Coordinates of C-alpha atoms and ligand atoms in Angstrom, one line a residue:
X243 CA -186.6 -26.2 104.8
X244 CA -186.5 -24.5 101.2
X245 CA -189.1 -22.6 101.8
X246 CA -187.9 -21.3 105.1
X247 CA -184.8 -19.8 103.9
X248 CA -186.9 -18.0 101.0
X249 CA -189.5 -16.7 103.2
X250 CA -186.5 -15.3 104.8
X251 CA -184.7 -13.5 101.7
X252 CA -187.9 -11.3 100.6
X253 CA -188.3 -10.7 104.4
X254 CA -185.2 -8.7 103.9
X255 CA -185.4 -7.4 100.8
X256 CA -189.2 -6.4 101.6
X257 CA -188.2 -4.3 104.7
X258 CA -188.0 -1.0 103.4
X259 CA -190.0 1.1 105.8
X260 CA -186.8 1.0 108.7
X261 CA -184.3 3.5 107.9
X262 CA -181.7 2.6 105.4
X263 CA -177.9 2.8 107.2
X264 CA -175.8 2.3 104.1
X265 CA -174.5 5.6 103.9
X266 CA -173.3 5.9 107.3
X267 CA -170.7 4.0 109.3
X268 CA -171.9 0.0 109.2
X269 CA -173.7 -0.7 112.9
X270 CA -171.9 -2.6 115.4
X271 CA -172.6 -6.3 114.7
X272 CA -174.9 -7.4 117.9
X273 CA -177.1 -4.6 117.2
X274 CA -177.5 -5.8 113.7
X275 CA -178.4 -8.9 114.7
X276 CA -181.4 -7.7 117.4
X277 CA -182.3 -5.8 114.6
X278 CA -182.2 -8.5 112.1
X279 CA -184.3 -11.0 114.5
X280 CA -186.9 -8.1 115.5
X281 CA -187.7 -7.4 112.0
X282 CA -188.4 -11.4 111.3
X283 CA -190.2 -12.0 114.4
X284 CA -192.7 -9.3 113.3
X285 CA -193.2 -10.9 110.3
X286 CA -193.8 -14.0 111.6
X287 CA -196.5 -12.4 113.9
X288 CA -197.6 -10.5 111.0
X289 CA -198.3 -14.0 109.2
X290 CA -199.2 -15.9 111.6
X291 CA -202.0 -13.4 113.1
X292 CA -203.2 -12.5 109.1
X293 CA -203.2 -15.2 106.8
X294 CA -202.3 -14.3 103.2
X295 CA -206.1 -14.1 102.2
X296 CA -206.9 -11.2 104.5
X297 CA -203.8 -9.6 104.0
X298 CA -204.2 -6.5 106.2
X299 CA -200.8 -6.6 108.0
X300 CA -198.9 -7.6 105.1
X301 CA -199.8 -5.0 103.1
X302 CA -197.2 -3.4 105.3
X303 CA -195.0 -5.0 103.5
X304 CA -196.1 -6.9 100.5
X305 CA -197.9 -9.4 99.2
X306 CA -195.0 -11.1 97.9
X307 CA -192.8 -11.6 101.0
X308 CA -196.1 -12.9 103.1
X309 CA -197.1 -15.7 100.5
X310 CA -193.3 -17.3 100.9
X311 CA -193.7 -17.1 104.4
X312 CA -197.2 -18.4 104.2
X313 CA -195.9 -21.5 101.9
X314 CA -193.3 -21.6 105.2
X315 CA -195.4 -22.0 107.8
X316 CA -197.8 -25.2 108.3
X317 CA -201.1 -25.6 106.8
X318 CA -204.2 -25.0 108.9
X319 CA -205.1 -28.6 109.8
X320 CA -208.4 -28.5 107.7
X321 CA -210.9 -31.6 108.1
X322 CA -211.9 -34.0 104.8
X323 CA -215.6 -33.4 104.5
X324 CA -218.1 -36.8 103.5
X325 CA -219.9 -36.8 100.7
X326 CA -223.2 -36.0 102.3
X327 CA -221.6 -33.2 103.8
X328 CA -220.5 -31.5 100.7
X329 CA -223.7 -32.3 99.8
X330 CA -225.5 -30.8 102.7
X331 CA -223.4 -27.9 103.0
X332 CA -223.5 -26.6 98.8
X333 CA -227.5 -27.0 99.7
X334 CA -227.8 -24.9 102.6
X335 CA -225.2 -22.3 100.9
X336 CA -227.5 -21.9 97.9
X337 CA -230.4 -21.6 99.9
X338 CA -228.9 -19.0 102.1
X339 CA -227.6 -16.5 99.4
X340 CA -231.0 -17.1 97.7
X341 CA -232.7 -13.6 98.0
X342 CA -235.9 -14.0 99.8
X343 CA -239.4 -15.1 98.2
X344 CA -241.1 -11.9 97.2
X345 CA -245.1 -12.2 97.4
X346 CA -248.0 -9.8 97.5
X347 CA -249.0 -10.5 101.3
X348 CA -246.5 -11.8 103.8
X349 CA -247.9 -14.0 106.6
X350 CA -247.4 -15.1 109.4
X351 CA -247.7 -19.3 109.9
X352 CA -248.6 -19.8 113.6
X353 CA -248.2 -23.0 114.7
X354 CA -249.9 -25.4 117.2
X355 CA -248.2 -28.2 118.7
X356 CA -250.3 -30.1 120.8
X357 CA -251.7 -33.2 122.6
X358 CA -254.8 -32.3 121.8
X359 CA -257.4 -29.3 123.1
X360 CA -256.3 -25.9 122.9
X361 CA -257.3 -24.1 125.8
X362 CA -256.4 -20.5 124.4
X363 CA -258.5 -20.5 120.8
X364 CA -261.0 -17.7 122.7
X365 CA -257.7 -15.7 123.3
X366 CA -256.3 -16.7 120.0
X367 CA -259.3 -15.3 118.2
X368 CA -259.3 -11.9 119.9
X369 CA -255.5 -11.6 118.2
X370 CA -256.2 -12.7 115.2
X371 CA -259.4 -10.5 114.5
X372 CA -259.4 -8.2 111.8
X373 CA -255.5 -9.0 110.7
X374 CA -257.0 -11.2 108.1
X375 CA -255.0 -12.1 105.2
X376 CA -251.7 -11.9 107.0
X377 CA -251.3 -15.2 109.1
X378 CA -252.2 -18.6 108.8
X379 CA -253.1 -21.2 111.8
X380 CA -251.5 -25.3 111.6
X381 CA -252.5 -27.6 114.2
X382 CA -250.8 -30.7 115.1
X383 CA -252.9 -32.2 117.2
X384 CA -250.5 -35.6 118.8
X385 CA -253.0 -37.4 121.0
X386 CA -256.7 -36.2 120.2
X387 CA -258.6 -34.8 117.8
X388 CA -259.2 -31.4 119.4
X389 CA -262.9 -29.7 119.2
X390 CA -262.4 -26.7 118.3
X391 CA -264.2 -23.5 119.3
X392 CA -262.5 -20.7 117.4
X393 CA -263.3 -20.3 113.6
X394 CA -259.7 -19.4 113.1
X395 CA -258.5 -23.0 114.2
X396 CA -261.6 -24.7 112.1
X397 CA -260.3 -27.2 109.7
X398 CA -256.7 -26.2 110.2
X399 CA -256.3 -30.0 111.9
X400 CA -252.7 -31.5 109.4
X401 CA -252.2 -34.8 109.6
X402 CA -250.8 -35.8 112.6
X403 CA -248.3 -38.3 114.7
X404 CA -247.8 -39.6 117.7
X405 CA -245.4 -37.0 119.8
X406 CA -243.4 -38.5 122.6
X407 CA -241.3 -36.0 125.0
X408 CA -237.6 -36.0 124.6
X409 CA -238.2 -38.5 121.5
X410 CA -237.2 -37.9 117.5
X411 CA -241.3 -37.5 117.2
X412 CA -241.1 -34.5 118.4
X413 CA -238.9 -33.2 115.8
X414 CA -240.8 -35.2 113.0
X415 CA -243.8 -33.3 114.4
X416 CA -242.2 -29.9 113.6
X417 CA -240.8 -31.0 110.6
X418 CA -244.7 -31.7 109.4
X419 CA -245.7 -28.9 110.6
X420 CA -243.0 -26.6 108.5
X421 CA -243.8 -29.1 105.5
X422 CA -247.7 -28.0 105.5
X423 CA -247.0 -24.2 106.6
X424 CA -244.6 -24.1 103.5
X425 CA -246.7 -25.3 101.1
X426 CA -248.6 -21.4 101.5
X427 CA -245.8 -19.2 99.5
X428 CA -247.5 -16.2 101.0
X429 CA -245.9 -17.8 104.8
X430 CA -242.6 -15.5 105.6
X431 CA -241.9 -16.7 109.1
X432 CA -243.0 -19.9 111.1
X433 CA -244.2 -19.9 114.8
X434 CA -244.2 -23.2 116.6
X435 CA -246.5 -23.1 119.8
X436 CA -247.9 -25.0 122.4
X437 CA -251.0 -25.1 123.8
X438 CA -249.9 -23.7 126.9
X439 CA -248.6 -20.7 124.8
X440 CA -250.3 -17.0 124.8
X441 CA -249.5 -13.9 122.9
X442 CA -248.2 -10.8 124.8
X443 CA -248.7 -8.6 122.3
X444 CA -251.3 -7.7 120.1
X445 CA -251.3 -8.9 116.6
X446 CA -249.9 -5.8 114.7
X447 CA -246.8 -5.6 117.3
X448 CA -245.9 -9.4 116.8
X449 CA -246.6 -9.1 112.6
X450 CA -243.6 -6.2 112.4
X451 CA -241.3 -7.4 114.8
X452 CA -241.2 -10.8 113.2
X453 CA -241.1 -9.7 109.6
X454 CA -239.1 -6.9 109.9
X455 CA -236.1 -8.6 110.3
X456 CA -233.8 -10.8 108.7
X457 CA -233.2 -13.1 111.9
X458 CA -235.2 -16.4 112.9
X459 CA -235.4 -16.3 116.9
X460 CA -233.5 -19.3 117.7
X461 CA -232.6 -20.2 121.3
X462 CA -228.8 -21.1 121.3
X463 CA -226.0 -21.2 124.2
X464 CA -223.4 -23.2 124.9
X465 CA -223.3 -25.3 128.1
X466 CA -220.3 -26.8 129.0
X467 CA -222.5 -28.8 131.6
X468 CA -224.3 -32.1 132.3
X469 CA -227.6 -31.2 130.9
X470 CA -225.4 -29.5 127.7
X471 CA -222.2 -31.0 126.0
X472 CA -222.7 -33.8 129.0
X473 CA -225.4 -35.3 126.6
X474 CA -223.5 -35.2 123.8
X475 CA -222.4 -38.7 121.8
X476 CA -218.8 -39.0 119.9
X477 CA -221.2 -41.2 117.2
X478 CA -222.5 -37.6 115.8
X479 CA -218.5 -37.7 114.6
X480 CA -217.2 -36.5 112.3
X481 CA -220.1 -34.2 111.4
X482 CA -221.2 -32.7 114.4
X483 CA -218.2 -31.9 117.1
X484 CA -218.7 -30.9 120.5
X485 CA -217.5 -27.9 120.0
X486 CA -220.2 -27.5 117.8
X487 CA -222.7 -29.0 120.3
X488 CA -225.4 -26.2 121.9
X489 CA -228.6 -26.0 123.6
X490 CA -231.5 -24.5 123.2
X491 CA -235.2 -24.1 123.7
X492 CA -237.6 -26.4 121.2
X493 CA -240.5 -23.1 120.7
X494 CA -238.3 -21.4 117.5
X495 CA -239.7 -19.3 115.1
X496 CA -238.1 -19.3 111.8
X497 CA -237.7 -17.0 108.6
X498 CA -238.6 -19.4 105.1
X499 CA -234.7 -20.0 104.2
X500 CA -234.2 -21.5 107.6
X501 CA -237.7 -23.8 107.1
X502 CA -236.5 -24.5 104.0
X503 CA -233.3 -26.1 105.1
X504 CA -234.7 -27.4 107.9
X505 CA -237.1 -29.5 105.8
X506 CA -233.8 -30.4 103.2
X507 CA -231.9 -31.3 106.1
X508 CA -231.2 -35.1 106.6
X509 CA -227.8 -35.4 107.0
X510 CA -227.7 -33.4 110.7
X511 CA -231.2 -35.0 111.7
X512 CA -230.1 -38.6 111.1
X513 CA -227.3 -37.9 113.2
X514 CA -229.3 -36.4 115.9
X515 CA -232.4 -39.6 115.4
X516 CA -229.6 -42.0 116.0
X517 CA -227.4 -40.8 119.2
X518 CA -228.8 -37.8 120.7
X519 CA -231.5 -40.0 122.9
X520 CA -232.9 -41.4 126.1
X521 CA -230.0 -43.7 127.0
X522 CA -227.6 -43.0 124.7
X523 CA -223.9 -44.1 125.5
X524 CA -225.3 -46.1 128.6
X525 CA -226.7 -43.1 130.5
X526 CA -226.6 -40.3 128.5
X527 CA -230.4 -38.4 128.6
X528 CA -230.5 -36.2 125.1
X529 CA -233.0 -34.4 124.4
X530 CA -233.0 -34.4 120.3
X531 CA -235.6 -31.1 120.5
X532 CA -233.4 -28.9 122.6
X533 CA -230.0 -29.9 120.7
X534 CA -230.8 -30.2 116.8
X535 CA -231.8 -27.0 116.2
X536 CA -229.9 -24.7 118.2
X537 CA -226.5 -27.1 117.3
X538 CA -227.5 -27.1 113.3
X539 CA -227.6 -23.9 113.0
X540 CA -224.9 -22.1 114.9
X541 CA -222.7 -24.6 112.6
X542 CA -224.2 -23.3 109.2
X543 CA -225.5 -19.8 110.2
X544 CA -224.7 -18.4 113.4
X545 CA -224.9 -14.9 112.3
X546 CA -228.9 -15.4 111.0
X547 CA -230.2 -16.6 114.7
X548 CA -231.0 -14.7 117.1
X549 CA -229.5 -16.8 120.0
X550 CA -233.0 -16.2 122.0
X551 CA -236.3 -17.3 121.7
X552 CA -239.2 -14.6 121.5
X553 CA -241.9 -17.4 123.8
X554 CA -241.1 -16.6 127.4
X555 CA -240.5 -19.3 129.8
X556 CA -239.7 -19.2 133.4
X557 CA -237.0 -21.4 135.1
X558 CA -236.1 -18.9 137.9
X559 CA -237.5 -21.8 140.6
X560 CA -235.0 -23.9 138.8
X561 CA -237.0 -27.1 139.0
X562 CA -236.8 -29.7 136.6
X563 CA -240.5 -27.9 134.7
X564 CA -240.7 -24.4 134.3
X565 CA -243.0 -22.2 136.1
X566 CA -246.6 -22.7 135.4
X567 CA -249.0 -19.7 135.8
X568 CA -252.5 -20.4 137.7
X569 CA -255.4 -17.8 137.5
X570 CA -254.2 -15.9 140.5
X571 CA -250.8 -14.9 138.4
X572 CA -252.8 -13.3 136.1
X573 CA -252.4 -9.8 136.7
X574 CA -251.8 -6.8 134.7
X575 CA -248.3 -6.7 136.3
X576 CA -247.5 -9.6 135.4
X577 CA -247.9 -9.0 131.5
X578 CA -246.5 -5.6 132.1
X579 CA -243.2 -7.9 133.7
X580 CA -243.0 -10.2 130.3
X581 CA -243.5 -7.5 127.7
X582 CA -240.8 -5.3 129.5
X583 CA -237.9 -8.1 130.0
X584 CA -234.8 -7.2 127.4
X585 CA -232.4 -9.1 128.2
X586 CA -232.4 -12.9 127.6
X587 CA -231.0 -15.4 130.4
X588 CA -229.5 -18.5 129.2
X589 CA -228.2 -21.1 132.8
X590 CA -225.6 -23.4 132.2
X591 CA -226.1 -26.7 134.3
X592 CA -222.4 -27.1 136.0
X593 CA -222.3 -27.7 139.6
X594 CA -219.9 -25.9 140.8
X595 CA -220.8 -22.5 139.1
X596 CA -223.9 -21.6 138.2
X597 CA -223.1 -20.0 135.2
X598 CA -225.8 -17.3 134.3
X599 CA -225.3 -15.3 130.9
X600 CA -227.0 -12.4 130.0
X601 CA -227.4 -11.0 126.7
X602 CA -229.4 -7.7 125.3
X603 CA -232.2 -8.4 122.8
X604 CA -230.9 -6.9 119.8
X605 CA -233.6 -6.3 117.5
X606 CA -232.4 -4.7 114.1
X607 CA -229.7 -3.0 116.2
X608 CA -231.7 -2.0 119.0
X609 CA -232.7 -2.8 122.5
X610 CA -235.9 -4.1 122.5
X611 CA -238.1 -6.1 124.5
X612 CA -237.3 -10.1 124.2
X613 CA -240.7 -11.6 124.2
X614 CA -244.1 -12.0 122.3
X615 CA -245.4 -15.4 123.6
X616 CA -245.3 -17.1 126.9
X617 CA -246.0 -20.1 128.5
X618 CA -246.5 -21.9 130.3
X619 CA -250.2 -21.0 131.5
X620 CA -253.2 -23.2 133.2
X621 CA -256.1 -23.2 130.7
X622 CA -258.1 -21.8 133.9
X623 CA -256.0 -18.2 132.8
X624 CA -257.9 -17.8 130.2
X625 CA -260.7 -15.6 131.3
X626 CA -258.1 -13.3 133.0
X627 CA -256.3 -13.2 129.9
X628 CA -259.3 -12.2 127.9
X629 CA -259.7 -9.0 130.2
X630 CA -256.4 -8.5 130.2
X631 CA -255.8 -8.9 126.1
X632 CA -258.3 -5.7 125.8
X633 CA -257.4 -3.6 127.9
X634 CA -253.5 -4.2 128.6
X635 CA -251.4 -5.2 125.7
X636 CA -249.9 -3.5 123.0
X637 CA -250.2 -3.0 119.6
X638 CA -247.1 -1.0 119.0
Ligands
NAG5 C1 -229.5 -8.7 108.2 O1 -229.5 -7.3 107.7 C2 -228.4 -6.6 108.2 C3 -228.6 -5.2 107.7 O2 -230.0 -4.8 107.5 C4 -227.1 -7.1 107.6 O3 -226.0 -6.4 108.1 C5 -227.0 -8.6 108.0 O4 -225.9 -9.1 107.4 C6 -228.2 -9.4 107.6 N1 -228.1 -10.7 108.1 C7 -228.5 -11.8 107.5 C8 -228.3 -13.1 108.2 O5 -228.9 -11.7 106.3
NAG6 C1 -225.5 -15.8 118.0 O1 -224.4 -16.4 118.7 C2 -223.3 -16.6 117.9 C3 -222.2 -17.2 118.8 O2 -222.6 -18.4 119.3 C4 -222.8 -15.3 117.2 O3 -221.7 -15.6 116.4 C5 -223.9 -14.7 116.5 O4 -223.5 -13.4 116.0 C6 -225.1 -14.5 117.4 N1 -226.2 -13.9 116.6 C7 -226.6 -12.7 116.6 C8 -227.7 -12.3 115.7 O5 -226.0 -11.9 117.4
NAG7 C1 -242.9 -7.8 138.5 O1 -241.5 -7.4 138.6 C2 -241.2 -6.8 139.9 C3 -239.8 -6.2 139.8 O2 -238.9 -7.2 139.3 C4 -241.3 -7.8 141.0 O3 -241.0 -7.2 142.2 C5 -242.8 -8.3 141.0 O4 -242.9 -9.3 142.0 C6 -243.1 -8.8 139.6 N1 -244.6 -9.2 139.6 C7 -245.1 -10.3 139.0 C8 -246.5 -10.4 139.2 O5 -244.4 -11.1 138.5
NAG8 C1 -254.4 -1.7 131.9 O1 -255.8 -1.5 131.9 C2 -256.3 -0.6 132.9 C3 -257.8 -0.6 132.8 O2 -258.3 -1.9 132.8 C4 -255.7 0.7 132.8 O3 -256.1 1.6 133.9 C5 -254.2 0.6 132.8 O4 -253.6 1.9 132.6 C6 -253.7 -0.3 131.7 N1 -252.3 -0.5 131.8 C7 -251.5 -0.5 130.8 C8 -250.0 -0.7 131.1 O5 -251.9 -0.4 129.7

């Protein structure tokens, strides 16, 4: 241990700050020794708790006597990244510190992800009238061609796929949507919807919240349970770890970097294509829409996510679908109960305890309320809604 015994020379010779005995009568020698062993000890904390990059603690002392002591103790245990992963991760880093695309009018992509009909275009209209210019409508329509009835959703039809629940398609299905919703440069952030979907807001309310900040609103918690890291596969090693693994709900919307890597990604979506399905392992039921995303990006950017999803949903009868809202739930109370929730609930599935975690909607620093969309309603809301959208909901 050469580098032990140096690591303990400049810890000695780099302790200055104790007072200096010399000129008084030598200590007794088992005090010398406590005081020998306390001063090294702290040291070792001191490296062990702030590695030489960060350097905070051992400024204390100096720089010099923690780098020996750093060569001492062992190395992190750092991974060997693949080649795809280097890759994949100088990709997503460039994207990242890109700044963002600049253009005249920023809009807003909102988009449809559907079997076919849209039962809310009437409502949809109302929203969309007069904001012109500043949002753009996809539709992909899985199953059938739907007929449309708003003017807004006229010819907005991209090409489409079969979409099969729980199944890769469903991903591939977002994935085209982002491809055709990026090809507009003016298109700052990405909606996906459904067609049980409705706004709770009106449009001016939803434009600023969503473009005013620098975060996508991705749903994201960790769930240490069945339905969470109990569907997850060792063959997503060595990329994905289950530490890494999270949950999350599929309706996301996104700021352009995160499309973008979403749509340069292959690396994380093979793995998730391959062994995140119906089956997997002999019994395992993953769900590649409700792991890819939320898992893919607390690994790359944790920090740009929101960790909550601005469509409302509610699971509080905690069957296997959510709640789904008939035309006598309609009311004025109940919008004024969406548009006022601001804290978002994420449930672990455990047995034992029914882990509930509850987290404050940060918005740019502030408390605000979590939602603008909800689902999931009956298409036999809609004329309630339609009162309700003029005289009840907000613009600011
Ligand atoms: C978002 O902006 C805030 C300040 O406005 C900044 O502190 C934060 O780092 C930004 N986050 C990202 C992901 O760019
Ligand atoms: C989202 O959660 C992760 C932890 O999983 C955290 O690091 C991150 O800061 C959270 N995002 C925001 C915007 O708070
Ligand atoms: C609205 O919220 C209140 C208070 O939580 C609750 O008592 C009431 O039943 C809710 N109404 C609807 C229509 O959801
Ligand atoms: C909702 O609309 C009714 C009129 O239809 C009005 O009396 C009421 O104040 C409105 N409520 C809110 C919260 O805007």
């Amino acid at each position: 241990m050469k580098g032990g015994a140096q690591g303990w020379r400049f810890g000695m010779g780099d302790v200055q700050i104790f007072p200096g005995p010399r000129h008084r009568a030598p200590l007794k020698r088992p005090v010398w020794i406590i005081v020998l062993v306390s001063m090294v000890s702290l040291f070792l904390v001191c490296a062990y708790v702030y590695p030489p990059q960060s350097g905070t603690a051992c400024y204390l002392f100096s720089s010099r006597g923690c780098k020996a002591l750093s060569d001492w103790l062992p190395p992190a245990p750092a991974r060997e990244f693949t080649d795809s992963e280097i890759a994949s991760r100088i990709v997503i880093r460039e994207i990242l510190s890109a700044p963002p695309v600049k253009s005249k009018t920023s809009k807003i992509a909102f988009m449809f992800l559907t079997p076919g009909q849209l039962p809310f275009e009437k409502l949809w209209e109302k929203f969309f009238n007069g904001h012109e210019g500043k949002f753009s409508v996809y539709v992909h329509a899985s199953n059938n061609k739907p007929v449309h009835v708003s003017r807004y959703f006229v010819n907005r039809d991209i090409r489409s796929e079969r979409v099969i629940w729980g199944k890769i398609s469903m991903i591939d299905a977002e994935r085209r949507l982002l491809a055709n919703a990026m090809q507009d440069p003016d298109n700052q952030h990405f909606v996906l919807l459904s067609d049980s979907c409705i706004p709770l807001h009106k449009f001016d309310y939803v434009y600023n919240y969503l473009l005013y900040t620098n975060v996508s609103f991705l749903d994201c918690f960790y769930d240490p349970g069945p339905h969470g890291n109990g569907r997850y596969s060792e063959h997503m090693l060595p990329e994905v770890e289950i530490k890494d693994f999270r949950k999350g709900a599929q309706w996301f919307s996104m700021k352009r970097q995160h499309a973008m890597i979403v749509l340069a990604d292959s690396l994380y979506y093979s793995k998730f294509r391959d062994y995140c399905k119906h089956g997997m392992d002999g019994g395992k039921n993953c769900i590649a829409d409700e792991h890819y995303l939320p898992t893919f990006f607390h690994m790359i950017d944790p920090q740009g996510i929101a960790n909550w999803s601005v469509t409302n949903v509610d699971w509080s009868e905690r069957k296997w679908h959510p709640k789904s809202y008939k035309a006598h739930d309609v009311t004025r109370e109940l919008i004024k109960n969406l548009t006022s929730i601001d804290v978002s609930v994420h449930v672990t599935s455990e047995e034992k305890s029914l882990d509930v975690d509850e987290q404050p909607c940060i918005w740019n620093g502030i408390q605000r309320p979590c939602y603008l969309f909800a689902r999931k309603f009956h298409p036999e809301t809609l004329d309630n809604l339609l009162q309700l959208f003029s005289s009840n909901y907000t613009a600011r």
